[in-house]
Amino acid sequence: MSSPRCAVSLPTAATTTNGGGGGRRKAQPPLASQVKRLCKQGRLEHARRLLLEVLPRPPPMLLCNALLIAYVARALPEEALRLYTLLNHAARPPVRSDHYTYSSALTACARSRRLRLGRSVHAHLLRRARSLPDTTVLRNSLLNLYASCAQYRAARVDVVRRLFDAMPKRNVVSWNTLFGWYVKTGRPQEALELFVRMLEDGFRPSPVSFVNIFPATLANDPCWPFLLYGLLVKHGVEYINDLFVVSSAIDMFSELGDVQSARRVFDRAAKKNTEVWNTMITGSVQNGQFSEAIDLFSQILGSREVPLDVVTFLSALTAASQSQDISLGQQLHGYLIKGMHGTLPVIIGNALVVMYSRCGNVQTAFDLFNRLPEKDIVSWNTMVTAFVQNDFDLEGLLLVYEMQKSGFASDSVTLTAVLSAASNTGDLQIGKQAHGYLIRHGIEGEGLESYLIDIVGSLKRQS
């Protein structure tokens, strides 16, 4: 009887080294070893077929866990959950899951934001709690699930804090998850207090600890950023040169408006990847330091070690727009056309339209808009706003009709531009239509009502 067919080549007995019948034979590795090797190589579909189609039923739990962990590690949570569901509900006989299985499944649920399925895994875990070891890794996976997916309501029980308080043993990962959850749910002061408590309990913070706690400083005492960064430096070079930490520290100081401190963090880093450069350029732009942002972009442009990405060009285009540097904008446009072979992503196309319109070149912006191979609602709103801001109110209103004919519904940005155009032209009828539209569709936007007041006021002045 022939061997079962599989995507992985599985000789039935042996292979010869010289093609002859009398040559030395080299034995194939056991099937279990092949599954592990395929997981390490990233050939996960082959490993799955071998696991489910060739190995005896039920397949060994150790190999199932190896494949589950490989799916999660390679950012394929949906594949991990499909395998988990198959092994626990469809397989006959079912696989006997262990704490590694549940930990992997809970992590996959967290990464795919599947809270309902995560609760199902949690319930299954509780039913088998007595037969499983109570490990910190498993408890951290549960904590991470609810911190990633749950909604926080002040009047209800905080499920994340409840799970944390029930942990018999905690490690730094547990603490990181908890104060990260407090930052995410808008409780920065409590997050900082938890961070201090972690230190008092004798836990050494990890680089992730600082990444999670840095955003909590934005709404608190201005001394906190310097205290935290000083503590970071105290922990040594490993922390200072962690690229994720560097990027987070630059962002923290930039959000506080302290570009000089952000630049010192940037300059101190021994290595810089694209994200670090992007964070520093973006921070400079956000704080009105356009010349510094352009200088940084020029440096990275001449580097062969750091690849540029969409965020890099968006930041540079924003700097050109805000500083109204049409020469730089045109150079960036030419570089993008050459580098991307004429096909620009929608988000880059929109940024170019903004850049040309803010530099007063509305005709070029409109020509570019018309040539975009794909348009989204942001594209239409950008061009409509560009017309209105440059006193081409009628053209902006006509473009809104074209947008609606193309199947795009008006949103608050569109209606703000329409009401602004109606206010500029004193057209009360268009203002009333736009106002009625936003009421019927429940659209809310800051300053929309003021445009109607302006329209009525301008008509009264004319009369």
Short mmCIF file of C-alpha atoms in Angstrom, two decimals:
data_model
loop_
_atom_site.label_atom_id
_atom_site.label_comp_id
_atom_site.label_asym_id
_atom_site.label_seq_id
_atom_site.Cartn_x
_atom_site.Cartn_y
_atom_site.Cartn_z
CA MET A 1 0.00 0.00 0.00
CA SER A 2 1.39 3.40 -0.96
CA SER A 3 2.21 6.12 1.56
CA PRO A 4 -0.31 8.96 2.11
CA ARG A 5 0.36 11.88 -0.22
CA CYS A 6 1.47 15.17 1.30
CA ALA A 7 2.92 18.46 0.14
CA VAL A 8 6.15 17.47 1.89
CA SER A 9 8.25 14.88 0.12
CA LEU A 10 8.15 11.71 2.22
CA PRO A 11 10.16 8.81 0.77
CA THR A 12 8.82 5.52 2.07
CA ALA A 13 12.10 4.06 3.21
CA ALA A 14 15.35 5.60 2.04
CA THR A 15 17.09 7.58 -0.69
CA THR A 16 20.31 6.69 -2.44
CA THR A 17 23.26 9.02 -2.64
CA ASN A 18 24.46 8.01 -6.15
CA GLY A 19 21.28 6.94 -7.92
CA GLY A 20 22.44 3.29 -8.14
CA GLY A 21 20.79 0.29 -6.56
CA GLY A 22 23.88 -0.67 -4.54
CA GLY A 23 24.80 2.77 -3.21
CA ARG A 24 24.73 3.85 0.42
CA ARG A 25 21.31 4.67 1.71
CA LYS A 26 20.59 7.78 3.78
CA ALA A 27 17.68 7.44 6.19
CA GLN A 28 15.07 10.22 6.28
CA PRO A 29 14.58 12.01 9.62
CA PRO A 30 11.51 10.97 11.66
CA LEU A 31 8.24 12.70 10.84
CA ALA A 32 8.26 14.58 14.15
CA SER A 33 11.67 16.04 13.34
CA GLN A 34 10.41 17.09 9.92
CA VAL A 35 7.48 18.98 11.46
CA LYS A 36 9.81 20.85 13.83
CA ARG A 37 12.24 21.65 11.02
CA LEU A 38 9.46 22.96 8.76
CA CYS A 39 8.18 25.20 11.59
CA LYS A 40 11.64 26.69 12.08
CA GLN A 41 11.96 27.27 8.33
CA GLY A 42 8.59 29.02 8.16
CA ARG A 43 7.07 26.39 5.86
CA LEU A 44 3.99 26.24 8.01
CA GLU A 45 1.49 24.98 5.44
CA HIS A 46 3.71 21.98 4.76
CA ALA A 47 4.10 21.38 8.48
CA ARG A 48 0.32 21.53 8.93
CA ARG A 49 -0.32 18.96 6.20
CA LEU A 50 2.27 16.65 7.59
CA LEU A 51 0.83 17.04 11.09
CA LEU A 52 -2.79 16.44 10.12
CA GLU A 53 -2.56 14.09 7.14
CA VAL A 54 0.41 11.83 7.75
CA LEU A 55 1.02 11.49 11.46
CA PRO A 56 -1.21 9.12 13.45
CA ARG A 57 -4.35 10.44 15.15
CA PRO A 58 -4.40 12.31 17.42
CA PRO A 59 -1.12 14.01 16.50
CA PRO A 60 1.38 14.52 19.34
CA MET A 61 0.55 17.59 21.43
CA LEU A 62 4.19 18.69 21.38
CA LEU A 63 4.11 19.06 17.59
CA CYS A 64 0.69 20.76 17.63
CA ASN A 65 2.09 23.32 20.07
CA ALA A 66 5.16 23.84 17.90
CA LEU A 67 2.95 24.71 14.93
CA LEU A 68 0.63 26.92 17.01
CA ILE A 69 3.61 28.85 18.42
CA ALA A 70 5.07 29.22 14.91
CA TYR A 71 1.81 30.69 13.59
CA VAL A 72 1.67 33.21 16.45
CA ALA A 73 5.37 34.12 16.10
CA ARG A 74 4.91 34.79 12.37
CA ALA A 75 1.87 37.05 12.93
CA LEU A 76 -0.65 34.53 11.61
CA PRO A 77 -3.14 34.48 14.50
CA GLU A 78 -6.11 33.44 12.35
CA GLU A 79 -4.24 30.35 11.15
CA ALA A 80 -3.35 29.53 14.76
CA LEU A 81 -6.99 29.79 15.79
CA ARG A 82 -8.15 27.61 12.90
CA LEU A 83 -5.68 24.94 13.94
CA TYR A 84 -6.71 25.24 17.60
CA THR A 85 -10.40 24.89 16.69
CA LEU A 86 -9.69 21.89 14.48
CA LEU A 87 -7.64 20.13 17.13
CA ASN A 88 -10.10 20.74 19.96
CA HIS A 89 -13.46 20.47 18.25
CA ALA A 90 -13.20 18.67 14.92
CA ALA A 91 -10.41 16.15 15.48
CA ARG A 92 -11.42 12.59 16.35
CA PRO A 93 -10.14 11.67 18.81
CA PRO A 94 -9.58 15.24 20.07
CA VAL A 95 -6.13 16.40 21.07
CA ARG A 96 -5.50 16.78 24.79
CA SER A 97 -4.53 20.45 25.05
CA ASP A 98 -1.97 21.57 27.61
CA HIS A 99 -1.03 24.98 29.04
CA TYR A 100 1.18 25.78 26.03
CA THR A 101 -1.79 25.16 23.72
CA TYR A 102 -4.06 27.48 25.67
CA SER A 103 -1.37 30.15 25.99
CA SER A 104 -0.82 30.16 22.22
CA ALA A 105 -4.57 30.25 21.51
CA LEU A 106 -5.14 33.13 23.94
CA THR A 107 -2.25 35.09 22.38
CA ALA A 108 -3.73 34.51 18.91
CA CYS A 109 -7.14 35.76 20.13
CA ALA A 110 -5.50 38.88 21.58
CA ARG A 111 -3.62 39.69 18.39
CA SER A 112 -6.68 39.18 16.18
CA ARG A 113 -8.96 41.05 18.66
CA ARG A 114 -11.25 38.01 18.94
CA LEU A 115 -12.56 38.52 22.48
CA ARG A 116 -15.56 36.22 22.07
CA LEU A 117 -13.39 33.32 20.97
CA GLY A 118 -10.89 34.22 23.69
CA ARG A 119 -13.63 33.90 26.30
CA SER A 120 -14.48 30.49 24.87
CA VAL A 121 -10.83 29.42 25.23
CA HIS A 122 -10.86 30.85 28.77
CA ALA A 123 -13.98 28.81 29.64
CA HIS A 124 -12.41 25.66 28.20
CA LEU A 125 -9.30 26.37 30.24
CA LEU A 126 -11.32 26.77 33.45
CA ARG A 127 -13.01 23.41 32.92
CA ARG A 128 -9.59 21.77 32.77
CA ALA A 129 -7.91 23.92 35.42
CA ARG A 130 -7.30 21.07 37.86
CA SER A 131 -5.37 19.00 35.33
CA LEU A 132 -3.12 21.86 34.15
CA PRO A 133 -0.15 23.54 35.85
CA ASP A 134 -0.90 27.08 37.01
CA THR A 135 1.91 28.90 35.20
CA THR A 136 2.67 32.62 35.07
CA VAL A 137 2.94 32.40 31.28
CA LEU A 138 -0.64 31.13 31.02
CA ARG A 139 -1.94 33.78 33.41
CA ASN A 140 -0.09 36.48 31.46
CA SER A 141 -1.74 35.25 28.25
CA LEU A 142 -5.16 35.67 29.89
CA LEU A 143 -4.20 39.12 31.14
CA ASN A 144 -3.01 40.13 27.68
CA LEU A 145 -6.22 38.89 26.04
CA TYR A 146 -8.48 41.12 28.12
CA ALA A 147 -6.05 44.07 28.09
CA SER A 148 -5.99 43.89 24.27
CA CYS A 149 -9.70 43.36 23.64
CA ALA A 150 -11.86 44.35 26.61
CA GLN A 151 -13.68 47.66 27.00
CA TYR A 152 -13.12 49.60 30.20
CA ARG A 153 -16.11 51.13 31.96
CA ALA A 154 -15.58 52.95 35.23
CA ALA A 155 -18.83 51.72 36.75
CA ARG A 156 -18.02 48.04 36.11
CA VAL A 157 -15.47 45.57 37.41
CA ASP A 158 -12.06 46.03 35.84
CA VAL A 159 -11.50 42.48 34.59
CA VAL A 160 -7.80 43.08 33.84
CA ARG A 161 -7.07 44.37 37.33
CA ARG A 162 -9.10 41.52 38.80
CA LEU A 163 -7.07 38.92 36.90
CA PHE A 164 -3.83 40.62 37.91
CA ASP A 165 -4.76 40.73 41.60
CA ALA A 166 -5.65 37.02 41.50
CA MET A 167 -2.21 36.00 40.18
CA PRO A 168 -0.26 33.97 42.77
CA LYS A 169 3.00 34.90 41.03
CA ARG A 170 3.79 37.84 38.79
CA ASN A 171 6.70 38.83 36.63
CA VAL A 172 7.65 42.00 34.77
CA VAL A 173 5.45 40.96 31.81
CA SER A 174 2.43 40.95 34.15
CA TRP A 175 3.24 44.47 35.35
CA ASN A 176 3.89 45.73 31.81
CA THR A 177 0.49 44.48 30.69
CA LEU A 178 -1.27 46.05 33.66
CA PHE A 179 0.08 49.59 33.48
CA GLY A 180 -0.09 49.45 29.68
CA TRP A 181 -3.81 48.73 30.14
CA TYR A 182 -4.16 51.73 32.48
CA VAL A 183 -2.48 54.02 29.93
CA LYS A 184 -4.69 52.68 27.14
CA THR A 185 -7.86 53.32 29.15
CA GLY A 186 -6.98 56.90 30.04
CA ARG A 187 -5.70 56.48 33.60
CA PRO A 188 -2.12 57.77 33.35
CA GLN A 189 -1.69 58.72 37.01
CA GLU A 190 -2.66 55.23 38.16
CA ALA A 191 -0.31 53.75 35.54
CA LEU A 192 2.63 55.73 36.95
CA GLU A 193 1.73 54.65 40.48
CA LEU A 194 1.71 51.01 39.37
CA PHE A 195 5.10 51.47 37.71
CA VAL A 196 6.52 52.80 40.97
CA ARG A 197 4.93 49.93 42.88
CA MET A 198 6.56 47.45 40.50
CA LEU A 199 9.96 48.97 41.28
CA GLU A 200 9.23 48.90 45.02
CA ASP A 201 8.36 45.20 44.75
CA GLY A 202 11.85 44.55 43.40
CA PHE A 203 11.09 43.94 39.73
CA ARG A 204 13.64 45.14 37.20
CA PRO A 205 11.84 46.99 34.37
CA SER A 206 12.32 45.70 30.85
CA PRO A 207 12.61 47.88 27.74
CA VAL A 208 8.89 47.19 27.14
CA SER A 209 8.16 48.65 30.59
CA PHE A 210 9.45 52.03 29.45
CA VAL A 211 7.68 51.82 26.09
CA ASN A 212 4.38 51.18 27.89
CA ILE A 213 4.79 53.86 30.58
CA PHE A 214 6.19 56.75 28.49
CA PRO A 215 2.73 57.82 27.17
CA ALA A 216 1.48 58.19 30.76
CA THR A 217 3.77 61.19 31.26
CA LEU A 218 1.90 63.43 28.81
CA ALA A 219 -0.85 64.36 31.26
CA ASN A 220 1.21 64.52 34.45
CA ASP A 221 4.04 66.36 36.19
CA PRO A 222 6.57 67.59 33.57
CA CYS A 223 9.36 66.04 35.66
CA TRP A 224 8.16 62.51 34.93
CA PRO A 225 9.67 62.23 31.40
CA PHE A 226 13.12 63.14 32.70
CA LEU A 227 12.82 60.85 35.72
CA LEU A 228 11.83 57.91 33.53
CA TYR A 229 14.48 58.57 30.91
CA GLY A 230 17.10 58.98 33.65
CA LEU A 231 16.06 55.61 35.06
CA LEU A 232 16.32 54.17 31.56
CA VAL A 233 19.88 55.46 31.17
CA LYS A 234 20.76 54.05 34.57
CA HIS A 235 19.84 50.56 33.34
CA GLY A 236 22.61 50.63 30.76
CA VAL A 237 23.48 50.64 27.09
CA GLU A 238 21.13 47.78 26.27
CA TYR A 239 18.19 49.99 27.16
CA ILE A 240 19.51 53.19 25.59
CA ASN A 241 20.13 51.48 22.26
CA ASP A 242 16.89 49.49 22.11
CA LEU A 243 15.35 50.93 18.94
CA PHE A 244 11.77 50.52 20.14
CA VAL A 245 12.62 52.38 23.36
CA VAL A 246 14.50 55.11 21.48
CA SER A 247 11.54 55.71 19.17
CA SER A 248 9.13 55.82 22.13
CA ALA A 249 11.32 58.27 24.09
CA ILE A 250 11.62 60.58 21.07
CA ASP A 251 7.84 60.49 20.65
CA MET A 252 7.30 61.22 24.36
CA PHE A 253 9.47 64.36 24.35
CA SER A 254 8.07 65.47 20.98
CA GLU A 255 4.48 65.19 22.24
CA LEU A 256 5.48 67.39 25.17
CA GLY A 257 6.91 69.98 22.76
CA ASP A 258 10.49 69.40 23.94
CA VAL A 259 12.17 68.86 20.58
CA GLN A 260 15.65 69.51 22.02
CA SER A 261 15.37 66.60 24.47
CA ALA A 262 13.94 64.42 21.70
CA ARG A 263 16.93 65.29 19.53
CA ARG A 264 19.36 64.42 22.35
CA VAL A 265 17.76 60.98 22.64
CA PHE A 266 18.00 60.60 18.86
CA ASP A 267 21.67 61.63 18.74
CA ARG A 268 22.59 59.35 21.65
CA ALA A 269 21.30 56.21 19.90
CA ALA A 270 24.16 54.10 18.52
CA LYS A 271 21.96 52.73 15.74
CA LYS A 272 18.89 54.16 14.07
CA ASN A 273 16.34 52.33 11.96
CA THR A 274 13.62 53.78 9.74
CA GLU A 275 11.13 54.06 12.61
CA VAL A 276 13.56 56.10 14.73
CA TRP A 277 14.26 58.51 11.87
CA ASN A 278 10.53 58.79 11.08
CA THR A 279 9.67 59.53 14.71
CA MET A 280 12.29 62.30 14.91
CA ILE A 281 11.22 63.85 11.59
CA THR A 282 7.53 63.66 12.52
CA GLY A 283 8.21 65.17 15.95
CA SER A 284 10.02 68.09 14.35
CA VAL A 285 7.14 68.68 11.93
CA GLN A 286 4.52 68.51 14.70
CA ASN A 287 6.39 71.16 16.64
CA GLY A 288 6.86 73.52 13.70
CA GLN A 289 10.57 72.75 13.28
CA PHE A 290 10.26 72.41 9.51
CA SER A 291 13.85 73.26 8.59
CA GLU A 292 15.13 70.66 11.07
CA ALA A 293 12.72 68.08 9.65
CA ILE A 294 13.89 68.80 6.12
CA ASP A 295 17.53 68.60 7.23
CA LEU A 296 16.89 65.19 8.84
CA PHE A 297 15.14 64.00 5.69
CA SER A 298 18.10 65.12 3.58
CA GLN A 299 20.43 63.09 5.82
CA ILE A 300 18.38 59.91 5.56
CA LEU A 301 17.95 60.44 1.82
CA GLY A 302 21.70 60.22 1.38
CA SER A 303 22.00 57.09 3.50
CA ARG A 304 22.04 53.63 1.99
CA GLU A 305 21.71 51.91 5.35
CA VAL A 306 18.21 53.13 6.24
CA PRO A 307 15.40 52.46 3.74
CA LEU A 308 12.74 55.13 3.29
CA ASP A 309 9.07 54.23 3.64
CA VAL A 310 5.69 55.90 3.16
CA VAL A 311 5.81 57.55 6.61
CA THR A 312 9.17 59.16 5.79
CA PHE A 313 7.80 60.80 2.64
CA LEU A 314 4.54 61.81 4.34
CA SER A 315 6.49 63.65 7.04
CA ALA A 316 8.73 65.35 4.47
CA LEU A 317 5.72 66.36 2.36
CA THR A 318 4.01 67.75 5.47
CA ALA A 319 7.13 69.81 6.20
CA ALA A 320 7.11 71.15 2.63
CA SER A 321 3.37 71.93 2.90
CA GLN A 322 3.57 73.71 6.23
CA SER A 323 6.64 75.74 5.23
CA GLN A 324 5.16 76.32 1.75
CA ASP A 325 8.42 75.17 0.19
CA ILE A 326 7.21 74.39 -3.34
CA SER A 327 10.75 73.66 -4.55
CA LEU A 328 11.23 70.90 -1.96
CA GLY A 329 7.76 69.57 -2.68
CA GLN A 330 8.50 69.30 -6.40
CA GLN A 331 11.79 67.53 -5.70
CA LEU A 332 9.99 65.04 -3.46
CA HIS A 333 7.34 64.53 -6.13
CA GLY A 334 9.97 63.78 -8.75
CA TYR A 335 11.82 61.42 -6.43
CA LEU A 336 8.59 59.55 -5.66
CA ILE A 337 7.65 59.17 -9.33
CA LYS A 338 11.11 57.84 -10.12
CA GLY A 339 11.30 55.55 -7.09
CA MET A 340 7.78 54.16 -7.37
CA HIS A 341 7.75 53.97 -11.17
CA GLY A 342 4.89 56.45 -11.50
CA THR A 343 2.39 54.52 -9.33
CA LEU A 344 1.85 56.39 -6.07
CA PRO A 345 -0.06 55.01 -3.07
CA VAL A 346 -3.33 56.86 -2.39
CA ILE A 347 -2.04 58.31 0.89
CA ILE A 348 1.03 59.78 -0.87
CA GLY A 349 -1.13 61.16 -3.68
CA ASN A 350 -3.37 62.88 -1.13
CA ALA A 351 -0.34 64.40 0.62
CA LEU A 352 0.96 65.75 -2.70
CA VAL A 353 -2.44 67.36 -3.43
CA VAL A 354 -2.31 69.05 -0.01
CA MET A 355 1.26 70.21 -0.61
CA TYR A 356 0.55 71.82 -3.99
CA SER A 357 -2.69 73.46 -2.80
CA ARG A 358 -1.05 74.93 0.32
CA CYS A 359 1.73 76.30 -1.84
CA GLY A 360 -0.96 78.06 -3.92
CA ASN A 361 -0.65 75.83 -6.99
CA VAL A 362 -4.27 74.66 -7.13
CA GLN A 363 -4.23 73.78 -10.83
CA THR A 364 -1.30 71.35 -10.35
CA ALA A 365 -3.08 69.89 -7.31
CA PHE A 366 -6.24 69.33 -9.38
CA ASP A 367 -4.30 67.80 -12.29
CA LEU A 368 -2.61 65.44 -9.86
CA PHE A 369 -5.98 64.61 -8.26
CA ASN A 370 -7.44 63.72 -11.65
CA ARG A 371 -4.49 61.41 -12.41
CA LEU A 372 -4.75 59.45 -9.18
CA PRO A 373 -5.38 55.81 -10.21
CA GLU A 374 -7.46 55.32 -7.06
CA LYS A 375 -9.34 57.81 -4.91
CA ASP A 376 -10.77 57.47 -1.43
CA ILE A 377 -12.96 59.85 0.58
CA VAL A 378 -9.81 61.58 1.88
CA SER A 379 -8.75 62.31 -1.73
CA TRP A 380 -12.07 63.97 -2.55
CA ASN A 381 -12.20 65.93 0.72
CA THR A 382 -8.62 67.09 0.24
CA MET A 383 -9.34 68.50 -3.20
CA VAL A 384 -12.68 70.05 -2.21
CA THR A 385 -11.03 71.73 0.79
CA ALA A 386 -8.14 72.88 -1.40
CA PHE A 387 -10.57 74.64 -3.77
CA VAL A 388 -12.47 76.35 -0.94
CA GLN A 389 -9.34 77.44 0.95
CA ASN A 390 -7.98 79.03 -2.23
CA ASP A 391 -11.24 80.95 -2.98
CA PHE A 392 -12.46 78.58 -5.69
CA ASP A 393 -15.78 78.04 -3.90
CA LEU A 394 -17.88 77.16 -6.95
CA GLU A 395 -15.32 74.60 -8.13
CA GLY A 396 -15.33 73.06 -4.66
CA LEU A 397 -19.14 72.75 -4.65
CA LEU A 398 -19.16 71.22 -8.14
CA LEU A 399 -16.55 68.69 -7.07
CA VAL A 400 -18.80 67.63 -4.18
CA TYR A 401 -21.50 66.73 -6.70
CA GLU A 402 -18.94 64.75 -8.70
CA MET A 403 -17.87 62.97 -5.52
CA GLN A 404 -21.44 61.95 -4.75
CA LYS A 405 -21.95 60.75 -8.33
CA SER A 406 -18.85 58.57 -7.87
CA GLY A 407 -20.49 56.83 -4.92
CA PHE A 408 -18.82 58.62 -1.99
CA ALA A 409 -21.04 59.95 0.80
CA SER A 410 -20.29 63.33 2.34
CA ASP A 411 -18.85 63.35 5.85
CA SER A 412 -18.12 66.09 8.40
CA VAL A 413 -15.01 67.22 6.48
CA THR A 414 -16.97 67.53 3.23
CA LEU A 415 -19.79 69.46 4.90
CA THR A 416 -17.36 71.80 6.64
CA ALA A 417 -15.94 72.72 3.22
CA VAL A 418 -19.45 73.06 1.71
CA LEU A 419 -20.66 75.31 4.53
CA SER A 420 -17.47 77.38 4.28
CA ALA A 421 -18.07 77.82 0.53
CA ALA A 422 -21.71 78.72 1.16
CA SER A 423 -20.61 81.25 3.78
CA ASN A 424 -18.04 82.75 1.39
CA THR A 425 -20.59 83.09 -1.41
CA GLY A 426 -23.53 84.01 0.83
CA ASP A 427 -25.60 81.13 -0.60
CA LEU A 428 -28.16 80.40 2.13
CA GLN A 429 -29.87 77.65 0.08
CA ILE A 430 -26.73 75.53 -0.12
CA GLY A 431 -26.10 76.16 3.55
CA LYS A 432 -29.60 74.94 4.44
CA GLN A 433 -29.18 71.81 2.29
CA ALA A 434 -25.86 70.98 3.91
CA HIS A 435 -27.28 71.63 7.37
CA GLY A 436 -30.26 69.36 6.67
CA TYR A 437 -27.95 66.64 5.38
CA LEU A 438 -25.80 66.63 8.52
CA ILE A 439 -28.91 66.52 10.75
CA ARG A 440 -30.49 63.63 8.79
CA HIS A 441 -27.29 61.59 8.90
CA GLY A 442 -26.34 62.45 12.47
CA ILE A 443 -23.03 63.99 11.39
CA GLU A 444 -21.27 66.06 14.00
CA GLY A 445 -18.22 68.25 13.54
CA GLU A 446 -16.56 71.08 15.37
CA GLY A 447 -17.58 74.49 14.06
CA LEU A 448 -20.28 73.31 11.62
CA GLU A 449 -23.02 75.37 13.27
CA SER A 450 -20.92 78.54 13.15
CA TYR A 451 -20.89 78.47 9.33
CA LEU A 452 -24.69 78.75 9.21
CA ILE A 453 -24.54 81.71 11.57
CA ASP A 454 -21.95 83.31 9.27
CA ILE A 455 -24.18 82.73 6.22
CA VAL A 456 -27.22 84.33 7.87
CA GLY A 457 -25.08 87.19 9.17
CA SER A 458 -23.60 87.90 5.73
CA LEU A 459 -27.08 87.95 4.14
CA LYS A 460 -28.34 90.40 6.76
CA ARG A 461 -25.36 92.66 6.10
CA GLN A 462 -26.06 92.55 2.35
CA SER A 463 -29.70 93.50 2.89
#
